[in-house]
Amino acid sequence: MNVITVVGARPQFIKAAVVSRAFVAIGIDERIVHTGQHFDANMSDVFFEELGIPSPTQHLGIGGGTHGQNTGRMIESIESVLAGDRPDVVVVYGDTDSTLAGALAAVKMHIPVAHVEAGLRSFNRRMPEEINRVLTDHAAEILFAPTEAAVEHLRAEGIAGPSVKLVGDVMYDACLFYGAKADGVSEVLTRLGLQRGAYALATIHRAENTDDRKRLESILDGFAASGCTVVLPLHPRTRGRIEAFGLRVPGNLRLIDPVGYLDMVMLEKHARLIATDSGGVQKEAFFHRVPCITLRDETEWVELVEAGWNRLVPPGDPGAIATAMSEASGRIGREISPYGSGHAAEEIAKHLGEQFP
């Protein structure tokens, strides 16, 4: 069988790395289409190099526009690729514009779509990611769910039966495989002069935080009030908004350029605390057993909140953010295992190999 995988953003590169390796192991022919959604070298090229992902067969170079502009241009370009190379199935990951574009282009050409990380819901339709994941799930023919909760979300929307496969979370696979590698390769702590357990790690990139001056200023002021060293690998969108709004960067905030996956794993593993608005980083914090606060109004990973590993802190009150960071430092949650056994990629490859022999 042959597969076309559509990716475009950092989290998708990480997920695709472990699934691509599983495809090779059982002889599935895969071609990768990179939409260009993350086009900065620090957000794209370094991941392909570090994670050993096969080079993209097609690089569409689409990024930097609005959601509508990007999605429309991606659909047009992906359709051309699919017309020239009819795959047995198109694989998409997560909830980005690239995900939705790949799914829509394929399904309109009657090519089956497999959605990895299906069934996640924040129940906030103002988030572009929520729209992308809901529409992709309803277009997909094969839905690979990471958790029991995701399966239940799909069932509530009328999607059930053999099309839904509970396989576990491919991000957990990546954590296990690359976590050990990071210890032997990454020198980021030495390079930044950081002591293990003596800093907080932050990531801020979602539009509802970066495009809202009050929320972004509240986050920065909350970091300042926390009094601890906060390391922030700066997403290009966040950097641009800080500059455009003329916001003050507190002295205890270490702004650094985006880092590769292995450096990010190292920073996560040895942080005292993680503060993020990223869905993926919330899980990575749990995988490394580091307490996390999520700077959003809701999260898809409610099981981590319920188990005490994660705490939701809607941006708006700097004092609340600082207090949450202080209270979360060193906090250990209840031990749970909601994301499978670390073999999700193998399960995905096996199911596709059986369905499209």
PDB file of N, CA and C in Angstrom, residues 222-313:
ATOM      1  N   GLY A 222       2.351  38.122  34.913  1.00  0.00           N
ATOM      2  CA  GLY A 222       2.284  36.980  35.820  1.00  0.00           C
ATOM      3  C   GLY A 222       3.627  36.294  35.963  1.00  0.00           C
ATOM      4  N   PHE A 223       4.332  36.153  34.832  1.00  0.00           N
ATOM      5  CA  PHE A 223       5.680  35.583  34.889  1.00  0.00           C
ATOM      6  C   PHE A 223       6.592  36.467  35.743  1.00  0.00           C
ATOM      7  N   ALA A 224       6.465  37.779  35.569  1.00  0.00           N
ATOM      8  CA  ALA A 224       7.296  38.710  36.345  1.00  0.00           C
ATOM      9  C   ALA A 224       7.025  38.555  37.835  1.00  0.00           C
ATOM     10  N   ALA A 225       5.737  38.462  38.195  1.00  0.00           N
ATOM     11  CA  ALA A 225       5.364  38.374  39.611  1.00  0.00           C
ATOM     12  C   ALA A 225       5.741  37.043  40.230  1.00  0.00           C
ATOM     13  N   SER A 226       5.979  36.027  39.407  1.00  0.00           N
ATOM     14  CA  SER A 226       6.338  34.711  39.959  1.00  0.00           C
ATOM     15  C   SER A 226       7.701  34.731  40.632  1.00  0.00           C
ATOM     16  N   GLY A 227       8.573  35.638  40.170  1.00  0.00           N
ATOM     17  CA  GLY A 227       9.888  35.781  40.778  1.00  0.00           C
ATOM     18  C   GLY A 227      10.905  34.737  40.371  1.00  0.00           C
ATOM     19  N   CYS A 228      10.481  33.711  39.613  1.00  0.00           N
ATOM     20  CA  CYS A 228      11.430  32.666  39.219  1.00  0.00           C
ATOM     21  C   CYS A 228      11.933  32.918  37.799  1.00  0.00           C
ATOM     22  N   THR A 229      13.030  32.277  37.457  1.00  0.00           N
ATOM     23  CA  THR A 229      13.537  32.356  36.091  1.00  0.00           C
ATOM     24  C   THR A 229      12.586  31.598  35.177  1.00  0.00           C
ATOM     25  N   VAL A 230      12.092  32.287  34.149  1.00  0.00           N
ATOM     26  CA  VAL A 230      11.159  31.681  33.203  1.00  0.00           C
ATOM     27  C   VAL A 230      11.817  31.674  31.827  1.00  0.00           C
ATOM     28  N   VAL A 231      12.016  30.489  31.261  1.00  0.00           N
ATOM     29  CA  VAL A 231      12.617  30.341  29.941  1.00  0.00           C
ATOM     30  C   VAL A 231      11.495  30.222  28.915  1.00  0.00           C
ATOM     31  N   LEU A 232      11.488  31.108  27.928  1.00  0.00           N
ATOM     32  CA  LEU A 232      10.420  31.141  26.931  1.00  0.00           C
ATOM     33  C   LEU A 232      10.997  31.050  25.519  1.00  0.00           C
ATOM     34  N   PRO A 233      10.978  29.847  24.909  1.00  0.00           N
ATOM     35  CA  PRO A 233      11.313  29.761  23.479  1.00  0.00           C
ATOM     36  C   PRO A 233      10.226  30.499  22.699  1.00  0.00           C
ATOM     37  N   LEU A 234      10.609  31.526  21.986  1.00  0.00           N
ATOM     38  CA  LEU A 234       9.628  32.482  21.486  1.00  0.00           C
ATOM     39  C   LEU A 234       9.133  32.128  20.090  1.00  0.00           C
ATOM     40  N   HIS A 235       7.864  31.778  20.010  1.00  0.00           N
ATOM     41  CA  HIS A 235       7.194  31.534  18.743  1.00  0.00           C
ATOM     42  C   HIS A 235       7.185  32.838  17.935  1.00  0.00           C
ATOM     43  N   PRO A 236       7.384  32.759  16.615  1.00  0.00           N
ATOM     44  CA  PRO A 236       7.411  33.991  15.810  1.00  0.00           C
ATOM     45  C   PRO A 236       6.185  34.869  16.001  1.00  0.00           C
ATOM     46  N   ARG A 237       4.994  34.263  16.131  1.00  0.00           N
ATOM     47  CA  ARG A 237       3.780  35.057  16.337  1.00  0.00           C
ATOM     48  C   ARG A 237       3.860  35.830  17.645  1.00  0.00           C
ATOM     49  N   THR A 238       4.334  35.158  18.702  1.00  0.00           N
ATOM     50  CA  THR A 238       4.402  35.806  20.011  1.00  0.00           C
ATOM     51  C   THR A 238       5.400  36.951  20.004  1.00  0.00           C
ATOM     52  N   ARG A 239       6.558  36.719  19.386  1.00  0.00           N
ATOM     53  CA  ARG A 239       7.559  37.778  19.293  1.00  0.00           C
ATOM     54  C   ARG A 239       6.987  39.001  18.576  1.00  0.00           C
ATOM     55  N   GLY A 240       6.291  38.762  17.474  1.00  0.00           N
ATOM     56  CA  GLY A 240       5.725  39.863  16.710  1.00  0.00           C
ATOM     57  C   GLY A 240       4.703  40.667  17.489  1.00  0.00           C
ATOM     58  N   ARG A 241       3.870  39.962  18.291  1.00  0.00           N
ATOM     59  CA  ARG A 241       2.839  40.671  19.063  1.00  0.00           C
ATOM     60  C   ARG A 241       3.448  41.441  20.227  1.00  0.00           C
ATOM     61  N   ILE A 242       4.447  40.891  20.882  1.00  0.00           N
ATOM     62  CA  ILE A 242       5.112  41.622  21.970  1.00  0.00           C
ATOM     63  C   ILE A 242       5.683  42.939  21.437  1.00  0.00           C
ATOM     64  N   GLU A 243       6.314  42.865  20.269  1.00  0.00           N
ATOM     65  CA  GLU A 243       6.893  44.067  19.676  1.00  0.00           C
ATOM     66  C   GLU A 243       5.800  45.036  19.215  1.00  0.00           C
ATOM     67  N   ALA A 244       4.755  44.511  18.583  1.00  0.00           N
ATOM     68  CA  ALA A 244       3.691  45.383  18.064  1.00  0.00           C
ATOM     69  C   ALA A 244       2.937  46.088  19.186  1.00  0.00           C
ATOM     70  N   PHE A 245       2.715  45.388  20.302  1.00  0.00           N
ATOM     71  CA  PHE A 245       2.001  45.974  21.435  1.00  0.00           C
ATOM     72  C   PHE A 245       2.913  46.822  22.321  1.00  0.00           C
ATOM     73  N   GLY A 246       4.221  46.769  22.081  1.00  0.00           N
ATOM     74  CA  GLY A 246       5.162  47.527  22.892  1.00  0.00           C
ATOM     75  C   GLY A 246       5.194  47.073  24.338  1.00  0.00           C
ATOM     76  N   LEU A 247       5.089  45.755  24.561  1.00  0.00           N
ATOM     77  CA  LEU A 247       5.022  45.234  25.924  1.00  0.00           C
ATOM     78  C   LEU A 247       6.405  45.118  26.551  1.00  0.00           C
ATOM     79  N   ARG A 248       6.449  45.312  27.853  1.00  0.00           N
ATOM     80  CA  ARG A 248       7.702  45.195  28.605  1.00  0.00           C
ATOM     81  C   ARG A 248       7.991  43.730  28.883  1.00  0.00           C
ATOM     82  N   VAL A 249       9.201  43.329  28.603  1.00  0.00           N
ATOM     83  CA  VAL A 249       9.634  41.964  28.904  1.00  0.00           C
ATOM     84  C   VAL A 249      10.302  41.960  30.277  1.00  0.00           C
ATOM     85  N   PRO A 250       9.751  41.253  31.261  1.00  0.00           N
ATOM     86  CA  PRO A 250      10.328  41.289  32.612  1.00  0.00           C
ATOM     87  C   PRO A 250      11.734  40.714  32.657  1.00  0.00           C
ATOM     88  N   GLY A 251      12.511  41.174  33.637  1.00  0.00           N
ATOM     89  CA  GLY A 251      13.910  40.778  33.724  1.00  0.00           C
ATOM     90  C   GLY A 251      14.136  39.316  34.035  1.00  0.00           C
ATOM     91  N   ASN A 252      13.146  38.670  34.662  1.00  0.00           N
ATOM     92  CA  ASN A 252      13.320  37.244  34.991  1.00  0.00           C
ATOM     93  C   ASN A 252      12.878  36.328  33.856  1.00  0.00           C
ATOM     94  N   LEU A 253      12.489  36.918  32.710  1.00  0.00           N
ATOM     95  CA  LEU A 253      12.051  36.132  31.563  1.00  0.00           C
ATOM     96  C   LEU A 253      13.195  36.001  30.564  1.00  0.00           C
ATOM     97  N   ARG A 254      13.622  34.773  30.297  1.00  0.00           N
ATOM     98  CA  ARG A 254      14.690  34.494  29.327  1.00  0.00           C
ATOM     99  C   ARG A 254      14.060  34.164  27.989  1.00  0.00           C
ATOM    100  N   LEU A 255      14.077  35.123  27.068  1.00  0.00           N
ATOM    101  CA  LEU A 255      13.566  34.874  25.730  1.00  0.00           C
ATOM    102  C   LEU A 255      14.645  34.214  24.884  1.00  0.00           C
ATOM    103  N   ILE A 256      14.300  33.065  24.280  1.00  0.00           N
ATOM    104  CA  ILE A 256      15.241  32.382  23.400  1.00  0.00           C
ATOM    105  C   ILE A 256      14.527  32.047  22.101  1.00  0.00           C
ATOM    106  N   ASP A 257      15.302  31.789  21.055  1.00  0.00           N
ATOM    107  CA  ASP A 257      14.719  31.372  19.787  1.00  0.00           C
ATOM    108  C   ASP A 257      14.095  29.982  19.943  1.00  0.00           C
ATOM    109  N   PRO A 258      13.137  29.629  19.066  1.00  0.00           N
ATOM    110  CA  PRO A 258      12.589  28.269  19.099  1.00  0.00           C
ATOM    111  C   PRO A 258      13.718  27.245  19.035  1.00  0.00           C
ATOM    112  N   VAL A 259      13.548  26.137  19.755  1.00  0.00           N
ATOM    113  CA  VAL A 259      14.584  25.111  19.817  1.00  0.00           C
ATOM    114  C   VAL A 259      14.100  23.835  19.143  1.00  0.00           C
ATOM    115  N   GLY A 260      15.038  22.970  18.795  1.00  0.00           N
ATOM    116  CA  GLY A 260      14.699  21.677  18.234  1.00  0.00           C
ATOM    117  C   GLY A 260      14.019  20.780  19.251  1.00  0.00           C
ATOM    118  N   TYR A 261      13.519  19.654  18.781  1.00  0.00           N
ATOM    119  CA  TYR A 261      12.742  18.779  19.653  1.00  0.00           C
ATOM    120  C   TYR A 261      13.576  18.212  20.792  1.00  0.00           C
ATOM    121  N   LEU A 262      14.791  17.801  20.511  1.00  0.00           N
ATOM    122  CA  LEU A 262      15.615  17.196  21.558  1.00  0.00           C
ATOM    123  C   LEU A 262      15.973  18.219  22.634  1.00  0.00           C
ATOM    124  N   ASP A 263      16.260  19.443  22.234  1.00  0.00           N
ATOM    125  CA  ASP A 263      16.509  20.501  23.221  1.00  0.00           C
ATOM    126  C   ASP A 263      15.241  20.801  24.018  1.00  0.00           C
ATOM    127  N   MET A 264      14.092  20.785  23.340  1.00  0.00           N
ATOM    128  CA  MET A 264      12.838  21.054  24.037  1.00  0.00           C
ATOM    129  C   MET A 264      12.544  19.966  25.056  1.00  0.00           C
ATOM    130  N   VAL A 265      12.782  18.720  24.677  1.00  0.00           N
ATOM    131  CA  VAL A 265      12.593  17.611  25.618  1.00  0.00           C
ATOM    132  C   VAL A 265      13.473  17.807  26.846  1.00  0.00           C
ATOM    133  N   MET A 266      14.714  18.210  26.621  1.00  0.00           N
ATOM    134  CA  MET A 266      15.642  18.415  27.734  1.00  0.00           C
ATOM    135  C   MET A 266      15.149  19.536  28.646  1.00  0.00           C
ATOM    136  N   LEU A 267      14.672  20.633  28.058  1.00  0.00           N
ATOM    137  CA  LEU A 267      14.150  21.741  28.852  1.00  0.00           C
ATOM    138  C   LEU A 267      12.916  21.305  29.636  1.00  0.00           C
ATOM    139  N   GLU A 268      12.056  20.510  29.025  1.00  0.00           N
ATOM    140  CA  GLU A 268      10.855  20.028  29.708  1.00  0.00           C
ATOM    141  C   GLU A 268      11.198  19.092  30.861  1.00  0.00           C
ATOM    142  N   LYS A 269      12.075  18.152  30.608  1.00  0.00           N
ATOM    143  CA  LYS A 269      12.386  17.123  31.605  1.00  0.00           C
ATOM    144  C   LYS A 269      12.949  17.714  32.890  1.00  0.00           C
ATOM    145  N   HIS A 270      13.681  18.811  32.780  1.00  0.00           N
ATOM    146  CA  HIS A 270      14.416  19.320  33.931  1.00  0.00           C
ATOM    147  C   HIS A 270      13.872  20.648  34.459  1.00  0.00           C
ATOM    148  N   ALA A 271      12.689  21.049  33.970  1.00  0.00           N
ATOM    149  CA  ALA A 271      12.045  22.249  34.506  1.00  0.00           C
ATOM    150  C   ALA A 271      11.402  21.940  35.858  1.00  0.00           C
ATOM    151  N   ARG A 272      11.308  22.944  36.691  1.00  0.00           N
ATOM    152  CA  ARG A 272      10.573  22.804  37.944  1.00  0.00           C
ATOM    153  C   ARG A 272       9.074  22.883  37.683  1.00  0.00           C
ATOM    154  N   LEU A 273       8.716  23.596  36.623  1.00  0.00           N
ATOM    155  CA  LEU A 273       7.324  23.857  36.291  1.00  0.00           C
ATOM    156  C   LEU A 273       7.242  24.212  34.816  1.00  0.00           C
ATOM    157  N   ILE A 274       6.117  23.857  34.184  1.00  0.00           N
ATOM    158  CA  ILE A 274       5.864  24.263  32.801  1.00  0.00           C
ATOM    159  C   ILE A 274       4.577  25.075  32.766  1.00  0.00           C
ATOM    160  N   ALA A 275       4.611  26.225  32.095  1.00  0.00           N
ATOM    161  CA  ALA A 275       3.429  27.062  31.874  1.00  0.00           C
ATOM    162  C   ALA A 275       3.230  27.178  30.370  1.00  0.00           C
ATOM    163  N   THR A 276       2.065  26.818  29.858  1.00  0.00           N
ATOM    164  CA  THR A 276       1.912  26.691  28.409  1.00  0.00           C
ATOM    165  C   THR A 276       0.477  26.920  27.978  1.00  0.00           C
ATOM    166  N   ASP A 277       0.284  27.226  26.695  1.00  0.00           N
ATOM    167  CA  ASP A 277      -1.045  27.174  26.104  1.00  0.00           C
ATOM    168  C   ASP A 277      -1.095  26.117  24.999  1.00  0.00           C
ATOM    169  N   SER A 278      -0.084  25.274  24.941  1.00  0.00           N
ATOM    170  CA  SER A 278       0.030  24.222  23.926  1.00  0.00           C
ATOM    171  C   SER A 278      -0.578  22.916  24.419  1.00  0.00           C
ATOM    172  N   GLY A 279      -1.404  22.300  23.591  1.00  0.00           N
ATOM    173  CA  GLY A 279      -1.950  21.001  23.947  1.00  0.00           C
ATOM    174  C   GLY A 279      -0.868  19.945  24.060  1.00  0.00           C
ATOM    175  N   GLY A 280       0.072  19.934  23.117  1.00  0.00           N
ATOM    176  CA  GLY A 280       1.125  18.937  23.134  1.00  0.00           C
ATOM    177  C   GLY A 280       2.056  19.070  24.323  1.00  0.00           C
ATOM    178  N   VAL A 281       2.405  20.300  24.677  1.00  0.00           N
ATOM    179  CA  VAL A 281       3.335  20.509  25.787  1.00  0.00           C
ATOM    180  C   VAL A 281       2.692  20.117  27.116  1.00  0.00           C
ATOM    181  N   GLN A 282       1.371  20.278  27.236  1.00  0.00           N
ATOM    182  CA  GLN A 282       0.691  19.801  28.444  1.00  0.00           C
ATOM    183  C   GLN A 282       0.948  18.311  28.656  1.00  0.00           C
ATOM    184  N   LYS A 283       0.811  17.558  27.592  1.00  0.00           N
ATOM    185  CA  LYS A 283       1.038  16.109  27.701  1.00  0.00           C
ATOM    186  C   LYS A 283       2.507  15.801  27.953  1.00  0.00           C
ATOM    187  N   GLU A 284       3.401  16.497  27.251  1.00  0.00           N
ATOM    188  CA  GLU A 284       4.825  16.242  27.437  1.00  0.00           C
ATOM    189  C   GLU A 284       5.241  16.513  28.878  1.00  0.00           C
ATOM    190  N   ALA A 285       4.660  17.543  29.489  1.00  0.00           N
ATOM    191  CA  ALA A 285       4.932  17.816  30.899  1.00  0.00           C
ATOM    192  C   ALA A 285       4.564  16.593  31.742  1.00  0.00           C
ATOM    193  N   PHE A 286       3.397  16.030  31.478  1.00  0.00           N
ATOM    194  CA  PHE A 286       2.963  14.845  32.224  1.00  0.00           C
ATOM    195  C   PHE A 286       3.876  13.652  31.960  1.00  0.00           C
ATOM    196  N   PHE A 287       4.254  13.451  30.706  1.00  0.00           N
ATOM    197  CA  PHE A 287       5.126  12.324  30.381  1.00  0.00           C
ATOM    198  C   PHE A 287       6.419  12.388  31.186  1.00  0.00           C
ATOM    199  N   HIS A 288       6.910  13.604  31.401  1.00  0.00           N
ATOM    200  CA  HIS A 288       8.156  13.786  32.153  1.00  0.00           C
ATOM    201  C   HIS A 288       7.899  14.020  33.645  1.00  0.00           C
ATOM    202  N   ARG A 289       6.623  13.935  34.041  1.00  0.00           N
ATOM    203  CA  ARG A 289       6.213  14.103  35.448  1.00  0.00           C
ATOM    204  C   ARG A 289       6.633  15.464  36.006  1.00  0.00           C
ATOM    205  N   VAL A 290       6.389  16.503  35.192  1.00  0.00           N
ATOM    206  CA  VAL A 290       6.648  17.883  35.599  1.00  0.00           C
ATOM    207  C   VAL A 290       5.297  18.584  35.744  1.00  0.00           C
ATOM    208  N   PRO A 291       5.020  19.260  36.866  1.00  0.00           N
ATOM    209  CA  PRO A 291       3.736  19.947  37.030  1.00  0.00           C
ATOM    210  C   PRO A 291       3.554  21.038  35.975  1.00  0.00           C
ATOM    211  N   CYS A 292       2.297  21.271  35.613  1.00  0.00           N
ATOM    212  CA  CYS A 292       1.991  22.174  34.495  1.00  0.00           C
ATOM    213  C   CYS A 292       0.826  23.076  34.847  1.00  0.00           C
ATOM    214  N   ILE A 293       0.901  24.339  34.430  1.00  0.00           N
ATOM    215  CA  ILE A 293      -0.288  25.188  34.420  1.00  0.00           C
ATOM    216  C   ILE A 293      -0.575  25.539  32.965  1.00  0.00           C
ATOM    217  N   THR A 294      -1.854  25.499  32.608  1.00  0.00           N
ATOM    218  CA  THR A 294      -2.274  25.755  31.235  1.00  0.00           C
ATOM    219  C   THR A 294      -2.955  27.110  31.171  1.00  0.00           C
ATOM    220  N   LEU A 295      -2.397  28.008  30.383  1.00  0.00           N
ATOM    221  CA  LEU A 295      -2.859  29.392  30.295  1.00  0.00           C
ATOM    222  C   LEU A 295      -3.931  29.516  29.220  1.00  0.00           C
ATOM    223  N   ARG A 296      -5.054  28.877  29.506  1.00  0.00           N
ATOM    224  CA  ARG A 296      -6.202  28.866  28.601  1.00  0.00           C
ATOM    225  C   ARG A 296      -7.475  28.777  29.426  1.00  0.00           C
ATOM    226  N   ASP A 297      -8.604  28.907  28.748  1.00  0.00           N
ATOM    227  CA  ASP A 297      -9.901  28.790  29.421  1.00  0.00           C
ATOM    228  C   ASP A 297     -10.354  27.346  29.546  1.00  0.00           C
ATOM    229  N   GLU A 298      -9.794  26.465  28.731  1.00  0.00           N
ATOM    230  CA  GLU A 298     -10.175  25.060  28.749  1.00  0.00           C
ATOM    231  C   GLU A 298      -9.031  24.232  28.187  1.00  0.00           C
ATOM    232  N   THR A 299      -9.112  22.918  28.340  1.00  0.00           N
ATOM    233  CA  THR A 299      -8.093  22.033  27.784  1.00  0.00           C
ATOM    234  C   THR A 299      -8.752  20.776  27.237  1.00  0.00           C
ATOM    235  N   GLU A 300      -8.132  20.206  26.210  1.00  0.00           N
ATOM    236  CA  GLU A 300      -8.595  18.926  25.675  1.00  0.00           C
ATOM    237  C   GLU A 300      -8.207  17.764  26.593  1.00  0.00           C
ATOM    238  N   TRP A 301      -7.188  17.989  27.416  1.00  0.00           N
ATOM    239  CA  TRP A 301      -6.619  16.901  28.220  1.00  0.00           C
ATOM    240  C   TRP A 301      -7.128  17.012  29.656  1.00  0.00           C
ATOM    241  N   VAL A 302      -8.450  16.859  29.807  1.00  0.00           N
ATOM    242  CA  VAL A 302      -9.088  17.049  31.116  1.00  0.00           C
ATOM    243  C   VAL A 302      -8.609  16.028  32.148  1.00  0.00           C
ATOM    244  N   GLU A 303      -8.186  14.862  31.682  1.00  0.00           N
ATOM    245  CA  GLU A 303      -7.732  13.831  32.626  1.00  0.00           C
ATOM    246  C   GLU A 303      -6.508  14.279  33.416  1.00  0.00           C
ATOM    247  N   LEU A 304      -5.688  15.156  32.827  1.00  0.00           N
ATOM    248  CA  LEU A 304      -4.502  15.644  33.529  1.00  0.00           C
ATOM    249  C   LEU A 304      -4.881  16.659  34.605  1.00  0.00           C
ATOM    250  N   VAL A 305      -5.941  17.418  34.346  1.00  0.00           N
ATOM    251  CA  VAL A 305      -6.445  18.340  35.368  1.00  0.00           C
ATOM    252  C   VAL A 305      -7.056  17.550  36.519  1.00  0.00           C
ATOM    253  N   GLU A 306      -7.863  16.551  36.168  1.00  0.00           N
ATOM    254  CA  GLU A 306      -8.533  15.742  37.193  1.00  0.00           C
ATOM    255  C   GLU A 306      -7.544  14.993  38.072  1.00  0.00           C
ATOM    256  N   ALA A 307      -6.397  14.603  37.492  1.00  0.00           N
ATOM    257  CA  ALA A 307      -5.397  13.848  38.253  1.00  0.00           C
ATOM    258  C   ALA A 307      -4.417  14.746  38.998  1.00  0.00           C
ATOM    259  N   GLY A 308      -4.531  16.075  38.817  1.00  0.00           N
ATOM    260  CA  GLY A 308      -3.698  16.995  39.567  1.00  0.00           C
ATOM    261  C   GLY A 308      -2.359  17.325  38.955  1.00  0.00           C
ATOM    262  N   TRP A 309      -2.112  16.874  37.728  1.00  0.00           N
ATOM    263  CA  TRP A 309      -0.849  17.194  37.053  1.00  0.00           C
ATOM    264  C   TRP A 309      -0.903  18.550  36.376  1.00  0.00           C
ATOM    265  N   ASN A 310      -2.100  18.984  36.050  1.00  0.00           N
ATOM    266  CA  ASN A 310      -2.286  20.197  35.268  1.00  0.00           C
ATOM    267  C   ASN A 310      -3.309  21.093  35.980  1.00  0.00           C
ATOM    268  N   ARG A 311      -3.174  22.387  35.815  1.00  0.00           N
ATOM    269  CA  ARG A 311      -4.108  23.336  36.399  1.00  0.00           C
ATOM    270  C   ARG A 311      -4.434  24.397  35.370  1.00  0.00           C
ATOM    271  N   LEU A 312      -5.718  24.631  35.141  1.00  0.00           N
ATOM    272  CA  LEU A 312      -6.150  25.654  34.195  1.00  0.00           C
ATOM    273  C   LEU A 312      -6.120  27.028  34.859  1.00  0.00           C
ATOM    274  N   VAL A 313      -5.475  27.981  34.179  1.00  0.00           N
ATOM    275  CA  VAL A 313      -5.407  29.351  34.676  1.00  0.00           C
ATOM    276  C   VAL A 313      -5.705  30.290  33.506  1.00  0.00           C
TER     277      VAL A 313
END
